[in-house]
Coordinates of N, CA and C in Angstrom, one line a residue:
Chain A
X269 N 0.6 -0.9 -0.1 CA 0.1 -0.2 0.2 C 0.9 1.5 0.1
X270 N 0.5 2.1 -0.6 CA 1.4 3.6 -1.0 C 0.8 4.2 0.1
X271 N 2.0 4.5 0.7 CA 2.6 5.0 2.2 C 2.9 6.5 2.5
X272 N 3.0 7.1 2.8 CA 3.6 8.2 3.9 C 3.5 8.2 5.6
X273 N 4.8 7.8 5.7 CA 4.4 7.2 7.0 C 5.6 8.8 7.8
X274 N 4.6 9.4 8.9 CA 5.5 9.7 10.0 C 5.4 9.3 11.2
X275 N 6.8 9.9 12.3 CA 7.0 9.5 13.2 C 7.6 10.8 14.3
X276 N 7.2 10.7 15.6 CA 5.9 10.3 16.1 C 4.8 10.6 15.6
X277 N 3.6 10.9 16.1 CA 2.3 11.2 15.6 C 1.9 12.3 16.7
X278 N 2.2 12.2 18.0 CA 2.6 13.4 19.3 C 3.6 13.5 19.7
X279 N 4.0 14.5 19.9 CA 5.4 15.4 20.5 C 5.0 16.4 21.7
X280 N 5.5 16.1 22.7 CA 5.5 17.5 23.8 C 6.7 17.2 24.1
X281 N 7.6 18.5 23.7 CA 9.0 18.9 24.7 C 9.1 20.3 25.5
X282 N 10.0 20.4 25.2 CA 10.6 21.5 26.6 C 11.6 22.6 24.8
X283 N 11.2 24.2 25.6 CA 12.0 24.7 24.7 C 13.2 24.5 24.9
X284 N 14.1 24.4 23.5 CA 15.5 24.2 23.4 C 16.0 23.0 23.2
X285 N 15.1 22.2 23.5 CA 15.5 20.6 23.0 C 15.3 20.0 22.1
X286 N 16.1 19.5 21.4 CA 16.5 19.2 20.0 C 15.5 17.6 19.6
X287 N 14.8 18.1 18.9 CA 14.1 16.7 18.2 C 13.9 16.3 16.9
X288 N 13.4 15.7 16.4 CA 13.8 14.9 15.0 C 12.3 14.2 14.9
X289 N 11.8 14.8 13.7 CA 10.5 13.6 13.2 C 10.4 12.9 12.0
X290 N 10.5 12.2 11.7 CA 11.1 11.3 10.9 C 9.8 11.0 9.8
X291 N 10.2 10.6 8.5 CA 9.3 11.0 7.3 C 9.7 9.7 6.5
X292 N 9.3 9.4 6.1 CA 9.4 7.7 5.1 C 8.3 7.7 4.4
X293 N 8.2 7.6 2.7 CA 7.4 6.9 1.8 C 7.9 6.1 1.0
X294 N 7.1 4.9 0.7 CA 7.4 3.6 -0.1 C 6.8 3.5 -1.6
X295 N 6.9 4.9 -2.2 CA 6.7 4.9 -3.4 C 7.3 5.6 -4.4
X296 N 9.0 5.4 -3.9 CA 10.1 5.5 -4.6 C 10.3 7.1 -5.3
X297 N 9.1 8.3 -4.8 CA 9.0 9.4 -5.0 C 10.0 10.1 -4.8
X298 N 10.3 11.0 -5.9 CA 11.7 11.8 -6.1 C 11.4 13.1 -5.3
X299 N 10.4 13.8 -5.3 CA 10.2 14.9 -4.6 C 9.3 14.3 -3.1
X300 N 10.1 14.7 -2.1 CA 9.5 15.1 -0.7 C 9.1 16.4 0.0
X301 N 8.4 16.7 0.8 CA 7.9 18.2 1.4 C 8.0 17.8 2.6
X302 N 8.0 19.1 3.6 CA 7.2 19.4 5.0 C 6.2 20.5 5.2
X303 N 5.0 20.3 5.4 CA 4.4 21.7 5.6 C 4.1 21.8 7.3
X304 N 3.8 22.7 7.7 CA 2.9 23.5 9.4 C 1.7 23.8 8.9
X305 N 0.7 23.4 9.5 CA -0.6 23.9 9.8 C -0.9 24.3 10.6
X306 N -1.1 25.4 10.8 CA -1.8 26.3 11.7 C -2.9 26.8 11.8
X307 N -3.7 26.9 12.9 CA -5.6 27.8 12.6 C -5.0 29.2 12.1
X308 N -6.2 29.1 11.1 CA -6.0 30.4 10.5 C -5.3 30.8 9.4
X309 N -4.2 30.1 9.4 CA -3.1 30.1 8.4 C -2.9 29.1 7.5
X310 N -3.5 28.3 7.6 CA -3.7 27.2 6.1 C -2.3 26.0 6.6
X311 N -2.3 25.5 5.6 CA -0.8 24.9 5.4 C 0.4 25.4 4.7
X312 N 1.1 25.0 5.3 CA 2.6 26.7 5.0 C 3.9 25.3 4.6
X313 N 4.3 25.7 3.8 CA 5.5 24.6 3.3 C 6.9 25.0 3.7
X314 N 7.4 24.5 4.6 CA 8.4 24.5 5.3 C 9.9 24.3 4.9
X315 N 10.3 22.9 3.8 CA 11.6 22.6 3.3 C 11.0 21.7 2.1
X316 N 11.2 21.4 0.7 CA 11.0 20.4 0.2 C 12.7 19.9 -0.2
X317 N 12.1 18.6 -1.1 CA 13.4 18.1 -1.7 C 13.1 17.5 -2.9
X318 N 13.8 17.8 -4.3 CA 13.5 17.2 -5.2 C 14.0 15.9 -5.8
X319 N 15.2 15.7 -4.8 CA 16.1 14.1 -4.7 C 16.7 14.4 -3.7
X320 N 17.4 12.8 -3.7 CA 18.3 12.7 -2.5 C 19.3 14.0 -2.6
X321 N 20.0 14.2 -1.6 CA 21.1 15.6 -1.4 C 20.5 16.4 -2.1
X322 N 19.4 16.7 -2.3 CA 19.0 17.8 -3.1 C 17.7 18.7 -2.1
X323 N 17.9 19.3 -1.4 CA 16.5 20.4 -0.4 C 17.0 21.8 -0.5
X324 N 15.7 22.3 -0.3 CA 15.7 23.8 -0.3 C 14.3 24.4 0.7
X325 N 14.8 25.5 0.6 CA 13.6 26.1 2.0 C 12.4 26.7 0.9
X326 N 10.8 26.3 1.7 CA 10.2 26.5 1.4 C 9.4 28.3 1.5
X327 N 8.6 28.4 2.2 CA 7.8 29.6 3.0 C 8.4 29.9 4.6
X328 N 8.6 28.7 5.1 CA 8.6 29.5 6.7 C 9.6 28.3 7.2
X329 N 10.7 28.6 6.4 CA 12.3 27.5 7.0 C 12.8 27.8 8.6
X330 N 12.6 29.0 8.6 CA 13.4 29.5 9.9 C 13.4 28.5 11.4
X331 N 14.4 28.0 11.9 CA 14.3 27.2 12.8 C 14.1 25.7 12.5
X332 N 14.2 25.2 11.2 CA 14.4 23.6 10.8 C 15.4 23.6 10.1
X333 N 15.4 22.3 10.5 CA 16.4 21.7 9.3 C 16.1 20.4 8.6
X334 N 16.5 20.0 7.4 CA 15.8 18.9 7.0 C 17.6 18.1 6.4
X335 N 16.9 16.9 6.2 CA 18.2 16.1 5.2 C 17.5 15.2 4.3
X336 N 18.6 15.0 3.5 CA 17.6 13.7 2.1 C 18.8 12.9 1.9
X337 N 19.4 11.9 3.0 CA 20.6 11.1 2.4 C 20.1 10.0 1.8
X338 N 18.5 9.9 2.0 CA 17.9 8.4 1.1 C 16.8 8.8 0.4
X339 N 16.5 8.3 -0.3 CA 15.6 8.4 -1.5 C 14.0 8.9 -0.2
X340 N 13.7 7.5 0.6 CA 12.8 7.2 0.9 C 12.3 7.8 2.5
X341 N 13.9 8.7 2.8 CA 13.5 9.5 4.1 C 13.6 10.6 3.9
X342 N 12.7 11.4 4.9 CA 12.9 13.2 4.9 C 12.6 13.3 6.2
X343 N 13.7 13.4 7.1 CA 13.4 13.6 8.6 C 13.5 15.6 8.8
X344 N 12.5 15.8 9.5 CA 12.6 17.3 9.9 C 13.0 17.4 11.4
X345 N 14.1 18.3 11.2 CA 14.9 18.7 12.4 C 14.9 20.2 13.1
X346 N 14.3 19.7 14.5 CA 14.5 21.1 15.2 C 15.7 21.3 16.4
X347 N 16.2 21.8 15.9 CA 17.5 22.2 16.8 C 17.4 22.2 18.5
X348 N 16.6 23.5 18.3 CA 16.2 24.5 19.5 C 14.4 24.6 19.4
X349 N 13.9 23.6 19.7 CA 12.3 24.0 19.2 C 12.0 25.5 20.2
X350 N 11.2 26.4 19.5 CA 10.4 27.3 20.5 C 8.9 27.3 20.7
X351 N 7.9 27.9 21.6 CA 6.8 27.7 21.3 C 6.2 28.0 20.1
X352 N 6.8 28.9 19.7 CA 6.1 29.2 18.2 C 6.3 28.0 17.2
X353 N 7.1 27.5 17.4 CA 6.9 26.3 16.7 C 5.7 24.9 17.1
X354 N 5.1 25.0 17.6 CA 4.0 24.5 18.4 C 3.1 24.4 16.9
X355 N 3.0 23.3 16.4 CA 1.8 23.1 15.2 C 1.2 21.5 15.0
X356 N 1.2 21.6 14.1 CA 0.9 20.3 12.9 C 1.4 20.2 12.1
X357 N 2.3 19.3 11.7 CA 3.6 18.9 10.9 C 2.7 17.7 9.8
X358 N 3.0 18.1 8.5 CA 2.8 17.1 7.6 C 3.8 16.9 6.6
X359 N 4.0 15.7 6.4 CA 5.1 15.3 5.2 C 4.2 15.1 3.9
X360 N 4.8 15.4 3.2 CA 4.2 14.8 1.7 C 5.5 14.3 0.9
X361 N 4.8 13.7 -0.2 CA 5.9 13.2 -1.3 C 5.3 12.8 -2.8
X362 N 5.8 13.4 -3.9 CA 5.1 13.3 -5.1 C 6.3 12.7 -6.0
X363 N 6.0 12.3 -7.2 CA 6.4 11.9 -8.2 C 7.0 13.5 -8.8
X364 N 7.7 13.7 -9.4 CA 8.3 15.0 -9.8 C 7.4 15.3 -11.7
X365 N 7.5 16.1 -11.7 CA 7.3 16.7 -13.6 C 6.3 17.5 -13.4
X366 N 5.4 17.7 -14.1 CA 4.3 18.1 -14.5 C 2.8 18.4 -13.3
X367 N 2.0 19.4 -13.2 CA 1.3 19.6 -13.0 C -0.1 18.9 -12.1
X368 N -0.1 17.9 -12.7 CA -1.0 17.1 -12.7 C -0.4 16.2 -11.3
X369 N 0.9 15.8 -11.3 CA 1.1 15.3 -9.9 C 0.5 14.9 -9.0
X370 N 0.0 13.7 -8.2 CA -0.6 13.6 -6.8 C 0.4 14.1 -5.9
X371 N -0.1 14.7 -4.9 CA 1.1 14.7 -3.9 C -0.3 13.6 -2.4
X372 N 1.1 12.9 -1.8 CA 0.5 12.3 -0.3 C 0.8 12.3 0.5
X373 N -0.3 12.6 1.5 CA 0.7 13.0 2.9 C 0.7 11.9 3.9
X374 N 1.6 12.4 4.9 CA 1.2 11.7 6.0 C 0.4 11.9 6.8
X375 N -0.1 11.1 8.1 CA -1.1 11.2 9.2 C -0.7 12.5 9.6
X376 N 0.6 12.8 9.9 CA 0.2 14.3 10.8 C 1.4 13.8 12.7
X377 N 1.8 15.3 12.4 CA 2.6 15.0 13.3 C 2.4 16.3 14.6
X378 N 1.7 15.9 16.0 CA 1.2 17.2 16.5 C 2.2 17.5 17.8
X379 N 2.9 18.5 17.5 CA 4.1 19.0 18.1 C 3.4 20.1 19.0
X380 N 3.9 20.0 20.6 CA 4.1 21.0 21.1 C 4.8 21.4 22.3
X381 N 5.2 22.4 21.6 CA 7.0 22.7 22.5 C 6.3 23.8 23.9
X382 N 6.6 23.7 25.1 CA 6.6 23.8 26.3 C 7.1 24.9 26.8
Chain B
X24 N 1.0 32.5 -8.2 CA 0.2 31.2 -8.7 C -1.1 31.7 -8.8
X25 N -1.9 31.2 -9.3 CA -3.2 31.8 -9.5 C -4.0 31.4 -7.9
X26 N -4.6 32.4 -7.6 CA -6.1 32.1 -6.6 C -7.0 31.5 -6.9
X27 N -7.4 30.5 -6.0 CA -9.1 30.2 -5.9 C -9.7 30.5 -5.0
X28 N -11.0 30.7 -5.1 CA -12.2 31.2 -3.9 C -13.0 30.0 -3.7
X29 N -13.0 29.9 -2.7 CA -14.2 28.7 -2.3 C -15.0 29.4 -1.1
X30 N -16.4 28.6 -1.1 CA -16.9 29.3 0.0 C -16.6 28.8 1.5
X31 N -16.5 29.4 2.2 CA -16.1 28.9 4.1 C -17.0 27.3 4.1
X32 N -18.0 27.1 3.9 CA -18.4 26.2 4.8 C -19.7 26.1 3.6
X33 N -20.4 24.7 3.7 CA -21.6 24.3 3.4 C -22.1 23.0 3.9
X34 N -23.2 22.7 3.9 CA -23.8 21.4 4.3 C -25.0 20.7 3.3
X35 N -24.8 19.7 3.6 CA -25.4 18.7 2.7 C -26.3 17.4 3.7
X36 N -27.4 17.2 3.3 CA -27.6 15.9 3.8 C -27.2 14.5 3.3
X37 N -27.3 13.6 4.3 CA -26.7 12.4 4.0 C -27.6 11.7 2.5
X38 N -26.7 11.2 1.8 CA -26.8 10.2 0.7 C -27.4 11.1 -0.5
X39 N -27.2 12.6 -0.2 CA -27.5 13.6 -1.3 C -26.4 13.8 -2.1
X40 N -26.4 14.4 -3.5 CA -25.7 14.8 -4.1 C -24.8 16.2 -3.3
X41 N -23.6 16.4 -3.2 CA -23.0 17.8 -3.2 C -22.4 18.2 -4.4
X42 N -22.5 19.7 -4.4 CA -21.5 20.5 -5.4 C -20.6 21.4 -4.8
X43 N -19.4 21.5 -4.7 CA -18.3 22.3 -4.0 C -17.9 23.3 -5.0
X44 N -18.0 24.7 -5.0 CA -17.7 25.6 -5.8 C -16.1 26.2 -6.3
X45 N -15.6 26.4 -6.9 CA -14.5 27.0 -6.7 C -14.0 27.8 -8.1
X46 N -13.9 29.4 -7.7 CA -13.5 30.1 -8.8 C -12.0 30.2 -8.9
X47 N -11.7 30.3 -9.7 CA -10.7 30.6 -10.3 C -10.1 31.8 -11.6
X48 N -10.7 33.0 -11.5 CA -10.9 33.7 -12.7 C -9.5 34.1 -13.2
X49 N -8.4 34.1 -12.9 CA -7.0 34.2 -12.9 C -6.0 32.9 -13.4
X50 N -6.7 31.8 -14.0 CA -6.0 30.4 -14.1 C -5.6 30.9 -15.3
X51 N -4.1 29.8 -15.4 CA -3.4 30.0 -16.7 C -3.4 28.8 -17.5
X52 N -3.3 28.9 -18.9 CA -3.3 27.8 -19.4 C -2.8 26.8 -19.4
X53 N -1.9 26.6 -18.5 CA -1.4 25.3 -18.2 C -1.3 25.2 -16.3
X54 N -2.1 25.6 -16.0 CA -3.1 25.2 -15.0 C -3.7 24.2 -14.6
X55 N -3.3 23.2 -14.1 CA -3.9 22.2 -13.6 C -5.3 22.7 -12.2
X56 N -6.3 21.5 -12.3 CA -7.6 22.2 -11.2 C -7.5 20.8 -10.2
X57 N -6.4 20.8 -9.1 CA -6.8 19.8 -8.3 C -7.6 20.0 -7.0
X58 N -8.1 18.6 -6.4 CA -8.6 19.3 -5.2 C -8.6 18.0 -4.3
X59 N -8.3 18.5 -2.8 CA -7.5 17.8 -2.0 C -8.8 17.7 -0.7
X60 N -8.8 16.9 -0.2 CA -9.5 17.5 1.1 C -9.1 16.7 2.4
X61 N -9.5 17.3 3.5 CA -8.5 17.3 4.9 C -9.8 16.5 5.8
X62 N -10.0 15.2 5.7 CA -10.6 14.8 7.0 C -10.2 15.2 8.7
X63 N -11.4 14.9 9.6 CA -10.8 15.5 10.9 C -9.7 14.7 11.6
X64 N -8.8 15.1 12.0 CA -7.3 14.5 12.4 C -7.0 13.8 11.5
X65 N -6.6 14.3 10.2 CA -5.7 13.8 9.5 C -5.3 14.5 8.6
X66 N -3.6 13.8 7.5 CA -3.8 14.9 6.4 C -4.5 15.0 5.4
X67 N -3.7 15.8 4.7 CA -4.8 16.4 3.0 C -4.9 14.6 2.2
X68 N -5.6 14.8 1.8 CA -5.8 13.7 0.8 C -6.3 13.8 -0.8
X69 N -6.0 13.2 -2.0 CA -6.2 14.0 -3.1 C -7.5 13.1 -3.3
X70 N -8.1 14.1 -4.4 CA -9.3 13.6 -4.7 C -9.8 13.4 -6.0
X71 N -9.5 14.3 -7.0 CA -9.2 14.2 -8.0 C -9.0 16.0 -8.8
X72 N -8.5 15.6 -10.2 CA -7.8 17.1 -10.9 C -8.2 16.8 -12.1
X73 N -8.2 18.2 -13.2 CA -7.8 18.1 -14.5 C -7.5 19.4 -15.3
X74 N -7.7 19.3 -16.7 CA -7.0 20.3 -17.0 C -7.9 21.2 -18.0
X75 N -9.1 20.5 -18.6 CA -9.7 21.2 -19.4 C -11.3 20.4 -19.4
X76 N -11.1 19.1 -19.5 CA -12.4 17.8 -19.9 C -12.8 18.0 -18.2
X77 N -14.2 17.6 -18.3 CA -14.8 16.5 -16.5 C -14.2 15.9 -16.6
X78 N -14.3 15.3 -15.4 CA -13.4 14.1 -15.0 C -13.9 13.1 -13.6
X79 N -14.4 12.0 -13.9 CA -14.6 11.2 -13.0 C -13.7 10.4 -12.6
X80 N -13.8 10.1 -10.7 CA -13.1 8.7 -10.5 C -13.9 8.3 -9.3
X81 N -13.3 7.4 -8.5 CA -14.3 6.8 -8.0 C -14.7 7.4 -6.5
X82 N -14.1 8.6 -6.4 CA -14.3 9.3 -5.0 C -15.6 10.3 -5.4
X83 N -15.1 11.2 -7.0 CA -16.1 12.5 -7.5 C -16.2 12.6 -8.9
X84 N -16.3 13.8 -9.2 CA -16.3 14.3 -10.1 C -16.0 15.5 -10.6
X85 N -15.4 16.0 -11.2 CA -14.8 17.5 -11.4 C -15.5 18.1 -12.9
X86 N -16.4 18.7 -12.6 CA -16.6 19.8 -13.5 C -16.0 20.8 -14.0
X87 N -15.9 21.3 -15.3 CA -14.8 22.5 -15.4 C -15.7 23.6 -16.2
X88 N -15.5 24.3 -15.7 CA -16.3 25.4 -17.3 C -15.8 25.9 -18.0
X89 N -16.0 26.0 -19.2 CA -15.9 25.6 -20.4 C -14.6 27.3 -20.8
X90 N -15.0 27.9 -19.8 CA -13.7 29.1 -20.8 C -12.6 28.7 -18.6
X91 N -13.0 28.1 -18.5 CA -11.9 26.8 -17.1 C -11.9 28.0 -15.8
X92 N -12.6 29.6 -15.7 CA -12.9 29.8 -14.5 C -13.2 29.6 -13.5
X93 N -14.3 28.6 -13.9 CA -14.5 28.5 -12.5 C -14.8 26.4 -12.6
X94 N -15.0 25.9 -11.8 CA -14.9 24.4 -11.8 C -15.7 24.0 -10.2
X95 N -16.3 22.9 -10.2 CA -17.0 22.1 -9.3 C -16.9 20.7 -9.0
X96 N -16.9 20.6 -7.8 CA -16.5 19.1 -7.0 C -18.0 18.3 -6.9
X97 N -17.9 17.6 -7.6 CA -19.3 16.7 -7.2 C -18.7 15.4 -6.5
X98 N -19.9 15.3 -5.5 CA -20.1 14.0 -4.7 C -21.1 13.5 -4.8
X99 N -21.3 12.4 -5.4 CA -22.6 12.2 -5.9 C -23.8 11.8 -4.9
X100 N -23.0 11.1 -3.5 CA -24.1 11.1 -2.5 C -23.4 10.5 -1.3
X101 N -23.6 12.0 -0.9 CA -22.9 12.2 0.6 C -22.9 11.2 1.8
X102 N -22.2 10.7 2.1 CA -21.9 10.2 3.1 C -21.4 11.0 4.5
X103 N -21.6 10.5 6.3 CA -21.1 11.0 6.7 C -19.4 11.1 6.9
X104 N -19.1 9.9 6.1 CA -17.3 10.1 6.3 C -16.6 11.5 5.1
X105 N -17.2 11.5 4.5 CA -17.3 12.7 3.3 C -16.9 14.4 4.0
X106 N -17.7 14.3 5.2 CA -17.3 15.9 6.4 C -16.4 16.2 6.1
X107 N -15.8 17.0 5.7 CA -14.0 17.3 5.7 C -14.0 18.8 5.4
X108 N -12.5 19.6 5.1 CA -12.4 20.3 4.2 C -11.7 20.4 3.3
X109 N -12.7 20.9 2.0 CA -12.1 20.3 0.4 C -11.3 21.8 0.2
X110 N -10.1 21.3 -0.2 CA -9.1 22.7 -1.1 C -9.6 22.4 -2.9
X111 N -9.3 23.6 -3.3 CA -9.3 23.6 -4.9 C -8.1 24.5 -4.7
X112 N -7.1 23.8 -5.7 CA -5.7 24.1 -6.0 C -5.0 24.3 -7.3
X113 N -4.8 25.8 -7.7 CA -4.1 25.5 -9.0 C -2.7 24.8 -9.0
X114 N -2.4 24.1 -10.4 CA -0.9 24.1 -10.1 C -0.6 24.0 -11.6
X115 N 0.4 24.5 -11.3 CA 1.3 24.9 -12.7 C 1.7 23.9 -13.2
X116 N 1.2 23.0 -14.7 CA 1.6 22.0 -15.2 C 2.9 22.0 -15.7
X117 N 3.7 23.3 -15.8 CA 5.2 23.2 -16.2 C 6.3 24.0 -15.4
X118 N 5.7 24.6 -14.5 CA 6.7 24.9 -13.9 C 6.5 24.4 -11.9
X119 N 6.9 23.0 -12.0 CA 6.4 22.8 -9.9 C 8.0 22.7 -9.8
X120 N 8.3 23.8 -9.5 CA 9.7 23.8 -9.0 C 9.8 23.7 -8.1
X121 N 8.8 24.2 -6.7 CA 8.6 23.7 -5.4 C 7.8 22.9 -5.1
X122 N 7.3 22.4 -6.0 CA 5.9 21.1 -5.8 C 5.3 21.7 -5.0
X123 N 5.0 22.9 -4.5 CA 4.1 23.0 -3.5 C 2.5 23.5 -3.4
X124 N 1.9 22.8 -2.8 CA 0.8 23.4 -3.0 C 0.2 24.2 -2.4
X125 N -0.6 25.4 -3.0 CA -0.8 26.6 -2.0 C -2.2 26.1 -1.5
X126 N -2.6 26.2 -0.1 CA -3.5 25.7 0.2 C -4.5 26.9 0.6
X127 N -5.6 27.0 -0.1 CA -6.5 28.1 1.2 C -7.4 27.8 2.0
X128 N -8.0 28.3 2.4 CA -8.6 28.4 3.8 C -9.8 27.2 3.0
X129 N -10.2 26.7 2.0 CA -11.1 25.7 2.0 C -12.4 25.7 2.3
X130 N -13.5 24.7 1.8 CA -14.9 24.6 2.4 C -15.0 23.4 3.3
X131 N -15.4 23.9 4.3 CA -15.8 23.1 5.7 C -16.8 22.5 5.1
X132 N -17.3 20.9 4.6 CA -18.8 20.2 4.1 C -19.0 19.9 6.2
X133 N -19.9 20.3 5.7 CA -21.1 19.2 6.7 C -22.0 18.2 6.2
X134 N -21.8 16.9 6.8 CA -23.1 16.3 6.2 C -24.1 15.7 7.2
X135 N -25.4 15.8 7.4 CA -26.3 16.0 8.2 C -26.7 14.3 7.9
X136 N -26.8 13.5 8.7 CA -27.7 12.2 8.8 C -29.2 12.8 8.5

């Protein structure tokens, strides 16, 4: 079954404690992306990757890092989380190319930074 | 990216058809019209997409106006499970450099039993 898997689903942490949210896809997709969703602001792109070792900033990259060492994995790293990073995070993947490509989303990670 | 306009909310009765409208008057010739939905406590999921012609799949139908300035997502028989936020999104077919989907506020669909 085609899947994008995020872990953990829920996470409560404290300010400054480094954390990583993992994302894995089993569809051999070149493209992967992270979004955050906040009330009233909708979904906004944080970082994206067109392929292994190729990453770029989205609209709201401050305070986040990503890596793409393998095609299937795209972890989101918060080196020093702050309360304004409390949000619902989604990972997505798709094949590359024309605008008809479908994006598949993970179930989400709800992060609270105290 | 061209912008879309959708009603904030709509209501439907279970087992009845639902027509969800979307206006995109500034659509360009290479923009695909995509629909995604987000069920409560879940990630967005793809529903349907089209370029110029009407499209059908197992989930829904997409009716695209002849001038492409508007489209309608049709759920033929709404079920309680269809209660979700529905997003109408335009994607340029030739410059998906960031692959980003621009989610607006969408339409919150309530389905009454």
